[in-house]
PDB file of C-alpha atoms in Angstrom:
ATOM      1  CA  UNK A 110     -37.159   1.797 -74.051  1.00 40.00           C
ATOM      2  CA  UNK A 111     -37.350   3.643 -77.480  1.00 46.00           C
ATOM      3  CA  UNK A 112     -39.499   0.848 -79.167  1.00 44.00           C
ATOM      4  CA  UNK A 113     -37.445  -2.403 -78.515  1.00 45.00           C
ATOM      5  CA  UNK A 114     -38.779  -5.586 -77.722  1.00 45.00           C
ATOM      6  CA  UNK A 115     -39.267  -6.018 -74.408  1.00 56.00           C
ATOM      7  CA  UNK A 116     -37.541  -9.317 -72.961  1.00 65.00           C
ATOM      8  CA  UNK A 117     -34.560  -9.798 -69.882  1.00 73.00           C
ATOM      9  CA  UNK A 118     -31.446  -8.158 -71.815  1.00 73.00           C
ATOM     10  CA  UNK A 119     -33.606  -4.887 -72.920  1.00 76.00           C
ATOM     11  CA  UNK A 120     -34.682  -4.927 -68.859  1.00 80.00           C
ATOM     12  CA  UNK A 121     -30.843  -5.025 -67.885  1.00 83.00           C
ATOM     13  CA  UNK A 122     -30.223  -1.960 -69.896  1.00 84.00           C
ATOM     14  CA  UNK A 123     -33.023   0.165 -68.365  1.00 85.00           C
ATOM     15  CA  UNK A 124     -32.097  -0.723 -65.014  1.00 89.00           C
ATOM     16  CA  UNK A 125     -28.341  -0.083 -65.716  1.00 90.00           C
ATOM     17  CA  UNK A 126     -29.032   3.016 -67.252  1.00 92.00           C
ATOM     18  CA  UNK A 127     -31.346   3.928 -64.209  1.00 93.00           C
ATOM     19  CA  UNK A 128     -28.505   2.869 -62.142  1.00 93.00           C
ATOM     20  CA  UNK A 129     -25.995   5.507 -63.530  1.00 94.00           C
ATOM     21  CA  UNK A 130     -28.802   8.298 -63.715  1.00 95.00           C
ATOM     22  CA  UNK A 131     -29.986   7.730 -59.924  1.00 95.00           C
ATOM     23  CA  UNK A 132     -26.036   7.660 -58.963  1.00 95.00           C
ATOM     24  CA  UNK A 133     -25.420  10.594 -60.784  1.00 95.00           C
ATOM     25  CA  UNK A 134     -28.658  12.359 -58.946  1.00 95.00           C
ATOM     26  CA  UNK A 135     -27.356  11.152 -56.076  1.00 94.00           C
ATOM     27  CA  UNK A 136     -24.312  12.648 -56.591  1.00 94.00           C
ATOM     28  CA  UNK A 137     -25.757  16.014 -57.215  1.00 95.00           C
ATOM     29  CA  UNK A 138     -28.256  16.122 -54.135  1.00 93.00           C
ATOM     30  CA  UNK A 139     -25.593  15.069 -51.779  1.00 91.00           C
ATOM     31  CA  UNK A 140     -22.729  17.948 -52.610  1.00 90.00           C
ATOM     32  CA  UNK A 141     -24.698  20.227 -54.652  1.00 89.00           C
ATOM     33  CA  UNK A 142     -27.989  20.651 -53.711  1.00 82.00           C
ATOM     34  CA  UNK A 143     -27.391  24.373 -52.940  1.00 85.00           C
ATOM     35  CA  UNK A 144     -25.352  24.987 -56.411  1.00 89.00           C
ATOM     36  CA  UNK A 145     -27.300  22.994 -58.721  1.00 92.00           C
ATOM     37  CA  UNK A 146     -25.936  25.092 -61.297  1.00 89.00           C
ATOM     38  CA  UNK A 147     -22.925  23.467 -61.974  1.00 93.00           C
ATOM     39  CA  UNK A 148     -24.965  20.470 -63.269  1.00 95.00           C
ATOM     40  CA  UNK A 149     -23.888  20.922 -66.679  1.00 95.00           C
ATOM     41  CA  UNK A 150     -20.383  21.440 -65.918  1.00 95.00           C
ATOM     42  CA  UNK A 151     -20.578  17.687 -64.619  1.00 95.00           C
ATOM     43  CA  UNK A 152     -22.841  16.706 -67.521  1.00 96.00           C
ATOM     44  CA  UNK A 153     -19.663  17.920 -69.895  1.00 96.00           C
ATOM     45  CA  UNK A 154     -17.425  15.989 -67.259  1.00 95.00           C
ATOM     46  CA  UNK A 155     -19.336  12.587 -67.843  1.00 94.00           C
ATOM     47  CA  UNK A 156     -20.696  13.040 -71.389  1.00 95.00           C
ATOM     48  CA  UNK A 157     -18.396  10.767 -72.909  1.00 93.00           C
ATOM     49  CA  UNK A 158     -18.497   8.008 -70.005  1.00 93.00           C
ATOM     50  CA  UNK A 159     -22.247   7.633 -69.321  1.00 93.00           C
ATOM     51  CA  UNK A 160     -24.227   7.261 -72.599  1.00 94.00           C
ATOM     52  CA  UNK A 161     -27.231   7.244 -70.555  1.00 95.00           C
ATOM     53  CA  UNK A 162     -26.888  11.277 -70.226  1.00 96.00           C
ATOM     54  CA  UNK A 163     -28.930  10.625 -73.386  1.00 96.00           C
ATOM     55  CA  UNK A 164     -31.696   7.592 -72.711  1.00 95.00           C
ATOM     56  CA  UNK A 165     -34.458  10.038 -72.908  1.00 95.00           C
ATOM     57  CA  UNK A 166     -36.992   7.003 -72.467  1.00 94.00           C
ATOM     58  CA  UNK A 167     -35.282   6.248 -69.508  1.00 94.00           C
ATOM     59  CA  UNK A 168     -35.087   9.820 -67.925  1.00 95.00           C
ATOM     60  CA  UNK A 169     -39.061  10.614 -68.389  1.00 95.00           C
ATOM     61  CA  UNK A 170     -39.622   7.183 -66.875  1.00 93.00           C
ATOM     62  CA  UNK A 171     -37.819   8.492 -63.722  1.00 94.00           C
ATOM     63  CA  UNK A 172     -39.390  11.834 -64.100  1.00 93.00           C
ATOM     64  CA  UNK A 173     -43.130  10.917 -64.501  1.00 92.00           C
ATOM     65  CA  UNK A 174     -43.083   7.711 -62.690  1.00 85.00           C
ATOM     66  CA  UNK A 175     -46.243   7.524 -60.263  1.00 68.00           C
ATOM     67  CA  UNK A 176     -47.498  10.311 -61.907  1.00 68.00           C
ATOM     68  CA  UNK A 177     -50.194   8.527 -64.090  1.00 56.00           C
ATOM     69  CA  UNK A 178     -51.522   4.821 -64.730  1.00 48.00           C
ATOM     70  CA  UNK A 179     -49.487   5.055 -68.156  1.00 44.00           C
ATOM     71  CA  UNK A 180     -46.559   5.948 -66.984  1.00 42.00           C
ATOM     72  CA  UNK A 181     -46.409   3.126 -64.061  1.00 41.00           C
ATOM     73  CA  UNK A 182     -45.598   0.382 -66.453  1.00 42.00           C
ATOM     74  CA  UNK A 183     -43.579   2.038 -68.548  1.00 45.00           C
ATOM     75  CA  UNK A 184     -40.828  -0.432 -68.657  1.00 49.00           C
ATOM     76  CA  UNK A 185     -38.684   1.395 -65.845  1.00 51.00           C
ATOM     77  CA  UNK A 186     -36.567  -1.189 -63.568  1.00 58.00           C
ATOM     78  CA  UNK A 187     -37.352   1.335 -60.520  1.00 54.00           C
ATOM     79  CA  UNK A 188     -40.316   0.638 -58.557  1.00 56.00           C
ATOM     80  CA  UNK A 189     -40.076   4.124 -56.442  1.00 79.00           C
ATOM     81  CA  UNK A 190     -41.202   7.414 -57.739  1.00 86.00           C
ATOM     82  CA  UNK A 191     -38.796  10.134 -57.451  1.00 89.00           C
ATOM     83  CA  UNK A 192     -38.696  12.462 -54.524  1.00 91.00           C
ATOM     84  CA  UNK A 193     -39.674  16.330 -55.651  1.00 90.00           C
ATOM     85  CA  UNK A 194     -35.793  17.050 -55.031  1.00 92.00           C
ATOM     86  CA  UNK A 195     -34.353  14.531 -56.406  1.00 94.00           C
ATOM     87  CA  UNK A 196     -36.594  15.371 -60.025  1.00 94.00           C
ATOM     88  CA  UNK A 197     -35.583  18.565 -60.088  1.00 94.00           C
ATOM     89  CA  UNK A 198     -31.918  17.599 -60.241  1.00 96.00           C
ATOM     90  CA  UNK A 199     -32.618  15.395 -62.667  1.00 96.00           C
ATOM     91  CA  UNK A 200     -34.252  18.095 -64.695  1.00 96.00           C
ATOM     92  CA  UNK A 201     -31.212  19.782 -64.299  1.00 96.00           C
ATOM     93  CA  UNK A 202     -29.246  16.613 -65.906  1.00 97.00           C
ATOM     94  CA  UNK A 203     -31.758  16.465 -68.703  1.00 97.00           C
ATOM     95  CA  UNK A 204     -31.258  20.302 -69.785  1.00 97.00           C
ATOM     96  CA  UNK A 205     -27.662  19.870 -69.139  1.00 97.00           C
ATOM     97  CA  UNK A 206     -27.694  17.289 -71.660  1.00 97.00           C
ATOM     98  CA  UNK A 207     -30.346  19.065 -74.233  1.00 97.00           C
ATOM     99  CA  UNK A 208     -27.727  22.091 -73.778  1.00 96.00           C
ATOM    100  CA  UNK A 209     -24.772  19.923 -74.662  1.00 97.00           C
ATOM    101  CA  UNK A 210     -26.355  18.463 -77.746  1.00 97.00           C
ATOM    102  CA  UNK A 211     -27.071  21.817 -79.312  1.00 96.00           C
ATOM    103  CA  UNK A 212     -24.010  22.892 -78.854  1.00 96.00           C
ATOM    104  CA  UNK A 213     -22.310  20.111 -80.478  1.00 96.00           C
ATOM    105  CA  UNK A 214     -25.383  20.152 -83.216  1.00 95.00           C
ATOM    106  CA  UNK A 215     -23.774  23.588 -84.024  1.00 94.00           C
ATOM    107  CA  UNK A 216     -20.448  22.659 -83.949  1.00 95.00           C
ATOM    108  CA  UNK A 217     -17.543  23.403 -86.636  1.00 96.00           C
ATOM    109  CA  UNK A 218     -16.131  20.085 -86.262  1.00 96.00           C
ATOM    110  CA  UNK A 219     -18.193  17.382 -88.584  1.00 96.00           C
ATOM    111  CA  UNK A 220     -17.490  14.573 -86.580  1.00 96.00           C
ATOM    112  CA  UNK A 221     -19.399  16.350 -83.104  1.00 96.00           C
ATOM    113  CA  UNK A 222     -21.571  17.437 -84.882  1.00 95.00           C
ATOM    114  CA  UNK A 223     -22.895  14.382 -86.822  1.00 96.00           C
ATOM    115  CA  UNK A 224     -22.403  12.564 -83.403  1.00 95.00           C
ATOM    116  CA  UNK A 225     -25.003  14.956 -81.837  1.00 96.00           C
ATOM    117  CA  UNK A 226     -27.559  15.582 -84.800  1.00 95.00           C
ATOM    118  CA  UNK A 227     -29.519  11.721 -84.171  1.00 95.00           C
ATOM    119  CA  UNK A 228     -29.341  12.151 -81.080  1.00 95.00           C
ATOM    120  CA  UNK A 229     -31.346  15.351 -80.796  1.00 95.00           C
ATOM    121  CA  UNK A 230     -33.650  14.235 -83.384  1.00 93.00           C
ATOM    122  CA  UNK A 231     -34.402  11.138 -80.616  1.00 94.00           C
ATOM    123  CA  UNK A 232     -34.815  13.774 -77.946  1.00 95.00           C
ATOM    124  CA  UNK A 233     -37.207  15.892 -80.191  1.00 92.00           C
ATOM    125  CA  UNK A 234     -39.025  12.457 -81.007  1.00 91.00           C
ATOM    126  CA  UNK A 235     -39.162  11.578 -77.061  1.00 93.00           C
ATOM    127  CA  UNK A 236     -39.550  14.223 -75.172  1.00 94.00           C
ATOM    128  CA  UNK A 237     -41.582  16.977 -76.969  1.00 91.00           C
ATOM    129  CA  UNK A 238     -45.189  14.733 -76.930  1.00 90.00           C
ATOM    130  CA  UNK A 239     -44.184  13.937 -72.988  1.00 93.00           C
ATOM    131  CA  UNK A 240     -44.112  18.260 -72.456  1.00 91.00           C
ATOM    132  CA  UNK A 241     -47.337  18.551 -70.721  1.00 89.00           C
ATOM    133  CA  UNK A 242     -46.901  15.780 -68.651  1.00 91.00           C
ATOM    134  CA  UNK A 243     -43.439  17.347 -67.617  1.00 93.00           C
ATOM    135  CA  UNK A 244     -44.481  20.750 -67.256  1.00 89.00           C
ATOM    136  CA  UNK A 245     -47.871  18.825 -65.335  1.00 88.00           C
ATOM    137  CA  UNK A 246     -45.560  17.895 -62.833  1.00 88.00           C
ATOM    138  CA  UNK A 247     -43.138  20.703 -62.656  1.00 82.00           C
ATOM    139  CA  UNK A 248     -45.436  23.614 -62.559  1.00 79.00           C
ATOM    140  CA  UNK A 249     -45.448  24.170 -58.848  1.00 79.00           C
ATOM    141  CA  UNK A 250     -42.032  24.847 -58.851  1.00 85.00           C
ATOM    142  CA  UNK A 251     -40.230  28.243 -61.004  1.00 88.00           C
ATOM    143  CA  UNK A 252     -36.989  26.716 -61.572  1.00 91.00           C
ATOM    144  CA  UNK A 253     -38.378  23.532 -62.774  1.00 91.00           C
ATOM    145  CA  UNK A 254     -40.303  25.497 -65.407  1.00 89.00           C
ATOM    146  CA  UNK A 255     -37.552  27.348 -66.277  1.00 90.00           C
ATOM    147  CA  UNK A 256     -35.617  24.566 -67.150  1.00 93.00           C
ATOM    148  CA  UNK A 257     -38.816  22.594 -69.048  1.00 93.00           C
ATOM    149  CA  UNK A 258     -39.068  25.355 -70.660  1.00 91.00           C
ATOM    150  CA  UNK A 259     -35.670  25.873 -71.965  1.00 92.00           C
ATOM    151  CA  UNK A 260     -35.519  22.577 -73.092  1.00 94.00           C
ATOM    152  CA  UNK A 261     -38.858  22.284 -74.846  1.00 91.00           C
ATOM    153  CA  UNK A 262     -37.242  25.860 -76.751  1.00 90.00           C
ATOM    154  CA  UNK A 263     -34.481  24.054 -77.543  1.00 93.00           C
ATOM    155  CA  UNK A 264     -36.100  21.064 -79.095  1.00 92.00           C
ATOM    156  CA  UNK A 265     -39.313  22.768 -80.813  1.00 88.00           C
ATOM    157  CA  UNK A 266     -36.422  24.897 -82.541  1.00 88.00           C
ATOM    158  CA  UNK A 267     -34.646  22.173 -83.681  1.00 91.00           C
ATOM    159  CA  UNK A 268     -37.940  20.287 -84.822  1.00 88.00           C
ATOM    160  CA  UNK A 269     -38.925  23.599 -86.758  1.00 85.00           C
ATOM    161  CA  UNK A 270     -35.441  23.737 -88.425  1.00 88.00           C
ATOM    162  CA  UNK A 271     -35.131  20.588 -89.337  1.00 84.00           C
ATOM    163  CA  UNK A 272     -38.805  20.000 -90.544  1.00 78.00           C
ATOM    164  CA  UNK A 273     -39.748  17.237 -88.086  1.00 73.00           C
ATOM    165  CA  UNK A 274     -43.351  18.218 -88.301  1.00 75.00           C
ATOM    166  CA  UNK A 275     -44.913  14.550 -87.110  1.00 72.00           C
ATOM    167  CA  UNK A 276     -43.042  15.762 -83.754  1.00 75.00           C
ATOM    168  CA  UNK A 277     -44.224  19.277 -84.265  1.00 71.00           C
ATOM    169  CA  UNK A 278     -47.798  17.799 -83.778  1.00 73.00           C
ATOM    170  CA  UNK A 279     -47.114  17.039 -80.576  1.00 70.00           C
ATOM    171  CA  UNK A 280     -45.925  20.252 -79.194  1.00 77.00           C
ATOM    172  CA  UNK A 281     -49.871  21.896 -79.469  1.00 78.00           C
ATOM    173  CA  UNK A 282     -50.461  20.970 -76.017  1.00 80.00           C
ATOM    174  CA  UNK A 283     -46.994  21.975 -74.425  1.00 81.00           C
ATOM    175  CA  UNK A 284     -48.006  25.217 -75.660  1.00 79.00           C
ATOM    176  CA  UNK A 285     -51.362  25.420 -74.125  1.00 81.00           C
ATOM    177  CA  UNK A 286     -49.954  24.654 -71.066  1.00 79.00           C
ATOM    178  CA  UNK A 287     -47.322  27.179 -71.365  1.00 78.00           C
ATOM    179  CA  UNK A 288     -50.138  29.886 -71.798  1.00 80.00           C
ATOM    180  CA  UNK A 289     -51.792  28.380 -68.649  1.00 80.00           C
ATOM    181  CA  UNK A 290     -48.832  29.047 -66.506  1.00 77.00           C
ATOM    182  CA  UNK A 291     -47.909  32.322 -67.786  1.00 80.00           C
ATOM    183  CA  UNK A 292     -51.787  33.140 -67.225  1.00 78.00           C
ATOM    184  CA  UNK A 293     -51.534  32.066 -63.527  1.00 79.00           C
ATOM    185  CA  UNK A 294     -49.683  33.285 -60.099  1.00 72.00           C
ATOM    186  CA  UNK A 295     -46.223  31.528 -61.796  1.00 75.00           C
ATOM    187  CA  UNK A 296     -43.213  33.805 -60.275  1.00 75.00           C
ATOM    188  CA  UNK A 297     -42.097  36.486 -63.150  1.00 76.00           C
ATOM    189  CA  UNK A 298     -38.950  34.565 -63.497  1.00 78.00           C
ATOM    190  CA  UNK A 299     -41.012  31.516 -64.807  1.00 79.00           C
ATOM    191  CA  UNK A 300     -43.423  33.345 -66.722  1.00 79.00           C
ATOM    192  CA  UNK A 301     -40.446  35.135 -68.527  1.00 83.00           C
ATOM    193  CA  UNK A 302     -38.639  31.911 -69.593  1.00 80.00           C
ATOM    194  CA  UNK A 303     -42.440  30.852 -70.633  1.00 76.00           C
ATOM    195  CA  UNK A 304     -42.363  33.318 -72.997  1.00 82.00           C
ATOM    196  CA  UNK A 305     -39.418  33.054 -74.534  1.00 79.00           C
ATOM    197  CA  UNK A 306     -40.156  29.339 -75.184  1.00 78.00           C
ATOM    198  CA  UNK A 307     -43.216  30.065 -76.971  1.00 74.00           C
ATOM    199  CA  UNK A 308     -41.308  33.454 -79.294  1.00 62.00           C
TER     200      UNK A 308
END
């Protein structure tokens, strides 16, 4: 994932990290599915325990696998596609996790936040140019726009401040298809949080 050679030790690590995302998914469908909400209080719980809370290559395989040739051999260790519940907790987990990095980006302690700075750079550099595939398969569902579209605010900010403009490229269409939704029959809680991502 991320650009490395491709060979059985780089195959272990997907499918471990896989492993700890589907268990965590898991986790969350069985005893929260009706308080999904507290996702990012068990993000904060795990953060330090489960570095794949950050594999972003990893978590848009899960999220978009089936969803187009390209993304069917994308290197994922899973041969399943994700049920529409059990991607939308795992939405959840990846704005949990876009949330948590901010945070620490802006923190007062050096050490958090130099810890969190490449690591939102890599989730600018993965997951903005995947947006409209993302919000492709989460636009039939309001909360799973709202949360696209809190994280692609989150990360087109952070792209703007920090002059990443090769990623900025990529965010054109993400737009577009913001403007799409907002222009269709999306619920006004959507459409709001549409907005604000493009302000």
């Amino acid at each position: 994932v991320g650009g490395e050679p491709e060979g059985p030790a780089v195959q272990e690590k997907v499918l471990a990290s896989e492993t700890c995302l589907l268990t965590l998914v898991e986790f969350l469908e069985s005893y929260a599915t009706e308080s999904l909400w507290v996702t990012d209080r068990v993000v904060d719980a795990f953060w330090a325990m489960v570095p794949a809370l950050t594999h972003w290559g990893t978590i848009l395989n899960l999220c978009l696998l089936g969803e187009s040739d390209k993304n069917a051999d994308s290197g994922t260790g899973t041969s399943e596609p994700l049920e529409p519940k059990q991607r939308l907790v795992l939405f959840y987990i990846m704005e949990a996790g876009i949330c948590r990095l901010h945070l620490d980006s802006k923190s007062a302690n050096s050490d958090v936040r130099d810890a969190a700075m490449p690591k939102l750079h890599d989730a600018c550099a993965c997951i903005l140019p995947q947006m409209p595939s993302l919000f492709n398969v989460g636009h039939v569902d309001a909360t799973q726009i709202v949360l696209l579209s809190h994280v692609f605010k989150i990360l087109l900010e952070h792209a703007i401040e920090h002059s990443q403009m090769e990623i900025l490229e990529h965010s054109r269409d993400a737009c577009c298809t913001l403007r799409r939704i907002i222009e269709s029959q999306a619920p006004p809680d959507a459409v709001m949080h549409c907005v604000d991502a493009l302000l």
